[in-house]
Structure formats: structure tokens, C-alpha cells
Coordinates of C-alpha atoms in Angstrom, one line a residue:
Chain A
M1 CA 64.5 113.6 113.0
N2 CA 65.0 110.0 112.7
S3 CA 68.4 110.2 111.1
E4 CA 69.5 112.7 113.7
I5 CA 69.1 110.1 116.3
F6 CA 71.1 107.5 114.4
T7 CA 73.8 110.2 113.9
V8 CA 74.1 110.9 117.5
V9 CA 74.1 107.3 118.5
F10 CA 76.9 106.4 116.1
L11 CA 78.8 109.5 117.1
I12 CA 78.6 108.7 120.8
A13 CA 79.7 105.0 120.1
G14 CA 82.7 106.3 118.1
L15 CA 83.7 108.8 120.6
F16 CA 83.6 106.1 123.4
F17 CA 85.9 103.8 121.3
I18 CA 88.5 106.6 120.6
V19 CA 88.5 107.9 124.0
V20 CA 89.0 104.4 125.5
G21 CA 91.7 103.6 122.9
C22 CA 93.7 106.8 123.7
F23 CA 93.3 106.2 127.4
G24 CA 94.9 102.7 126.8
L25 CA 97.7 104.5 125.0
Y26 CA 98.3 106.4 128.2
R27 CA 97.8 103.6 130.6
M28 CA 99.2 100.3 129.1
P29 CA 102.6 99.0 130.3
D30 CA 104.6 98.3 127.1
V31 CA 104.8 99.1 123.4
F32 CA 102.8 96.0 122.2
C33 CA 99.9 96.5 124.6
R34 CA 99.6 100.2 123.5
M35 CA 99.7 99.3 119.9
H36 CA 97.1 96.7 120.4
T37 CA 94.8 99.0 122.3
T38 CA 95.1 102.0 119.9
S39 CA 95.0 100.2 116.6
K40 CA 91.8 98.3 117.3
A41 CA 89.9 100.8 119.3
T42 CA 90.7 103.9 117.4
T43 CA 90.0 102.2 114.1
M44 CA 86.5 101.1 115.2
G45 CA 85.8 104.6 116.6
L46 CA 86.9 106.3 113.4
V47 CA 84.8 104.1 111.3
L48 CA 81.8 104.7 113.5
I49 CA 82.2 108.5 113.3
L50 CA 82.6 108.3 109.5
I51 CA 79.4 106.3 109.3
A52 CA 77.8 109.0 111.5
T53 CA 78.8 111.7 108.9
F54 CA 77.6 109.4 106.1
I55 CA 74.1 109.2 107.8
H56 CA 74.0 113.0 108.6
L57 CA 75.1 114.4 105.3
G58 CA 73.5 111.9 103.0
L59 CA 74.5 109.8 100.0
A60 CA 74.5 112.8 97.5
A61 CA 76.9 114.9 99.5
V62 CA 79.7 112.6 100.7
G63 CA 78.6 109.2 99.1
L64 CA 81.5 107.5 97.6
K65 CA 84.2 109.4 99.6
A66 CA 82.8 108.3 102.9
I67 CA 82.8 104.6 101.7
L68 CA 86.3 105.0 100.5
A69 CA 87.5 106.6 103.7
I70 CA 85.9 103.7 105.7
I71 CA 87.4 101.0 103.6
F72 CA 90.8 102.7 103.6
A73 CA 90.7 103.0 107.4
F74 CA 89.8 99.3 107.7
L75 CA 92.5 98.3 105.3
T76 CA 95.5 100.3 106.5
A77 CA 95.2 100.4 110.3
P78 CA 96.0 96.7 110.9
V79 CA 98.9 96.8 108.3
G80 CA 100.4 99.9 110.1
A81 CA 100.1 98.4 113.5
H82 CA 101.5 95.1 112.4
L83 CA 104.5 96.8 110.9
I84 CA 105.1 98.9 114.0
A85 CA 105.0 96.0 116.2
R86 CA 107.3 93.9 114.1
A87 CA 109.8 96.7 113.8
A88 CA 109.7 97.3 117.6
Y89 CA 110.4 93.6 118.2
Q90 CA 113.2 93.6 115.8
R91 CA 114.6 96.7 117.4
G92 CA 114.7 94.9 120.8
V93 CA 112.1 96.8 122.8
K94 CA 111.6 94.8 126.0
L95 CA 108.3 93.2 126.8
H96 CA 106.7 93.9 130.1
D97 CA 107.8 91.9 133.1
R98 CA 104.4 90.2 133.6
S99 CA 104.1 89.0 129.9
I100 CA 103.4 85.3 129.9
A101 CA 104.5 84.3 126.2
D102 CA 107.1 85.4 123.6
A103 CA 106.3 83.5 120.5
L104 CA 108.8 85.3 118.3
H105 CA 111.8 84.6 120.6
A106 CA 113.1 81.7 118.5
L107 CA 112.8 83.6 115.3
Y108 CA 115.1 86.6 116.2
P109 CA 117.9 85.0 118.2
E110 CA 120.4 87.8 117.7
K111 CA 118.3 90.7 118.9
N112 CA 118.3 90.0 122.6
Q113 CA 121.9 91.0 123.3
T114 CA 122.8 93.4 120.5
D115 CA 119.9 95.9 120.4
S116 CA 118.8 96.1 123.9
H117 CA 121.0 99.2 124.4
R118 CA 119.4 101.3 121.6
D119 CA 116.2 102.2 123.3
K120 CA 117.1 103.7 126.5
D121 CA 116.1 107.2 125.7
Chain B
M1 CA 70.9 118.1 119.9
I2 CA 73.5 117.7 117.1
A3 CA 75.2 121.0 118.2
L4 CA 75.5 119.8 121.8
V5 CA 76.8 116.4 121.0
T6 CA 79.4 117.8 118.6
D7 CA 80.6 120.3 121.2
I8 CA 81.0 117.5 123.8
A9 CA 82.7 115.4 121.0
F10 CA 85.3 118.2 120.6
I11 CA 86.1 118.3 124.2
L12 CA 86.5 114.5 124.4
L13 CA 88.7 114.3 121.4
A14 CA 90.9 117.1 122.8
V15 CA 91.2 114.9 126.0
A16 CA 92.2 111.9 123.7
L17 CA 94.7 114.2 122.0
L18 CA 96.2 115.0 125.4
F19 CA 96.7 111.3 126.2
C20 CA 98.4 110.9 122.8
F21 CA 100.7 113.9 123.4
Y22 CA 101.6 112.5 126.9
R23 CA 102.8 109.3 125.2
L24 CA 104.5 111.2 122.4
I25 CA 106.6 113.2 124.9
V26 CA 107.2 110.7 127.7
G27 CA 107.1 107.4 125.8
P28 CA 110.3 105.4 126.8
S29 CA 111.1 104.1 123.4
L30 CA 110.9 105.3 119.7
P31 CA 108.1 102.8 118.6
D32 CA 105.9 104.4 121.5
R33 CA 106.2 107.8 119.7
V34 CA 105.4 106.3 116.3
V35 CA 102.3 104.7 117.8
A36 CA 101.4 108.1 119.4
I37 CA 101.8 109.9 116.0
D38 CA 99.7 107.3 114.3
T39 CA 97.0 107.8 116.9
I40 CA 97.2 111.6 116.7
T41 CA 96.5 111.3 112.9
T42 CA 93.4 109.1 113.7
V43 CA 92.0 111.5 116.3
T44 CA 92.6 114.5 113.9
I45 CA 90.6 112.7 111.2
A46 CA 87.7 112.1 113.7
M47 CA 87.8 115.8 114.6
I48 CA 87.4 116.9 111.0
A49 CA 84.6 114.4 110.6
V50 CA 82.9 115.9 113.7
Y51 CA 83.4 119.4 112.3
C52 CA 81.7 118.1 109.0
I53 CA 78.6 117.0 111.1
K54 CA 78.5 120.3 113.1
E55 CA 78.6 122.6 110.0
G56 CA 76.6 120.3 107.7
T57 CA 79.1 120.6 104.8
A58 CA 81.1 117.9 103.1
I59 CA 83.9 119.9 101.7
F60 CA 86.5 118.7 104.2
Y61 CA 86.1 115.1 103.1
D62 CA 89.1 115.5 100.8
A63 CA 91.1 116.5 103.9
I64 CA 90.0 113.3 105.6
L65 CA 91.2 111.2 102.5
V66 CA 94.5 113.0 102.2
L67 CA 95.2 112.7 106.0
S68 CA 94.4 109.0 106.1
I69 CA 96.8 108.3 103.1
L70 CA 99.6 110.5 104.6
G71 CA 99.2 108.8 108.0
F72 CA 99.5 105.3 106.5
V73 CA 102.5 106.2 104.3
G74 CA 104.2 107.9 107.3
T75 CA 103.6 104.9 109.6
V76 CA 105.0 102.5 107.0
A77 CA 108.1 104.6 106.4
M78 CA 108.7 105.0 110.1
A79 CA 108.3 101.3 110.7
K80 CA 110.9 100.6 107.9
F81 CA 113.2 103.1 109.5
L82 CA 112.8 101.5 112.8
A83 CA 113.5 98.0 111.5
K84 CA 116.3 98.7 109.1
G85 CA 118.2 101.9 110.1
D86 CA 119.0 104.8 107.8
N87 CA 118.5 103.2 104.4
I88 CA 114.9 102.2 104.1
F89 CA 114.9 101.2 100.5
E90 CA 117.6 98.6 100.7
Q91 CA 116.4 95.0 100.2

């Protein structure tokens, strides 16, 4: 009974993070904001839901596989998000109009003219 | 109590998948679609985990591991493709 309460609490917390992250994917103005929202929020939500399965099923049933999945989610999600964001910037995707800073502008001087036509689809 | 919460969880995850599919179809640039596919993989893993809780079995944990590895490798390959063009293995 006690572990059931913890399972439900972790499950609801993870659901909150995942739904908010996906709503940010729907709502945010440009690629970098969307990547920011989904990578952080859905990683946190997925880890909370995996912790809920770990609590509910017990150490004997899932054990090492749950810990492996949690560590893997924490390791790979920032790497993937960083790679997508860097590739999007190299490709010349425009920032939103109300962005106030562009720290990578000096590092990629050639992208602003040449690649801006590639992402009109 | 677990049964009720997992049913609500399936509905909310389906709504989250609808947001992801909207971005996958509409999304103005190609990196938007890559982000959407990455998020769809994450939400699918969460759905399998909720199903494990609902049924009380752990035999789908292998599917969780395989899906997370495939999602990561696919994201990295798509990012390399977006950055470099067709030949993703060139230095």
C-alpha cells in the first residue's frame, strides 16, 4: 500500500513533465526553444516514470535494467539535443524575431547568406 | 488506484503524442521534425513503462532499452545528416 502511493506520485509527476514538454513543442516559436523545452522536460518525465516502474515492480523484477535505462536516458538526451541544435544552427535556421542574443554568430560567418534558402519547406 | 491512474496516463500521453505529430507534420524546418521524432520516441518509451506498471510485468523492459538506444542513434545520425549533407561519415 505504501509503495503504491509512491508509484502514483512519481507517475503523476512524470506525466506532468512529459505533457508540459510536448505542449512546449507545440507552442514555442523557433527550433531552439522547442529543443530546449522537449529535451529537458521529457527527459525528467521519462526518468520519473521509470523510477515509478522501479518502485512498483521491485528490485527483483526489473532491477538493473531500470537503473540502466535511467542512466542511459540521462546520458543520451543532452547529447542528442546539443547535436540537433548545433546542426540546426549550422544549417542556417533563423532564430525568432524577439531573440535577444546570438552567441554563435561570430563562429559561423558563412552561414547567414548561403544556407538561408534551404529551409523554406 | 493504480488502474485508474494508468488509464489517465495513457490518455495524457496520447495527447502529448498529438502535439508531437502536429510539430512533425507542420514544423517549418527539418530540425523541427527531428526534434519531434526524438520526442515521439521518448513518449513511446513512457507509454511502454506505464503499460509495465498497469500489467505488473517486467518483460517489456527490453523493449524500453532497445527503443532508447535506437532513438539515440537515430538522432545522432539525423543531426550529422543535417549538418553535413549526404555523406555523414566524411571527416
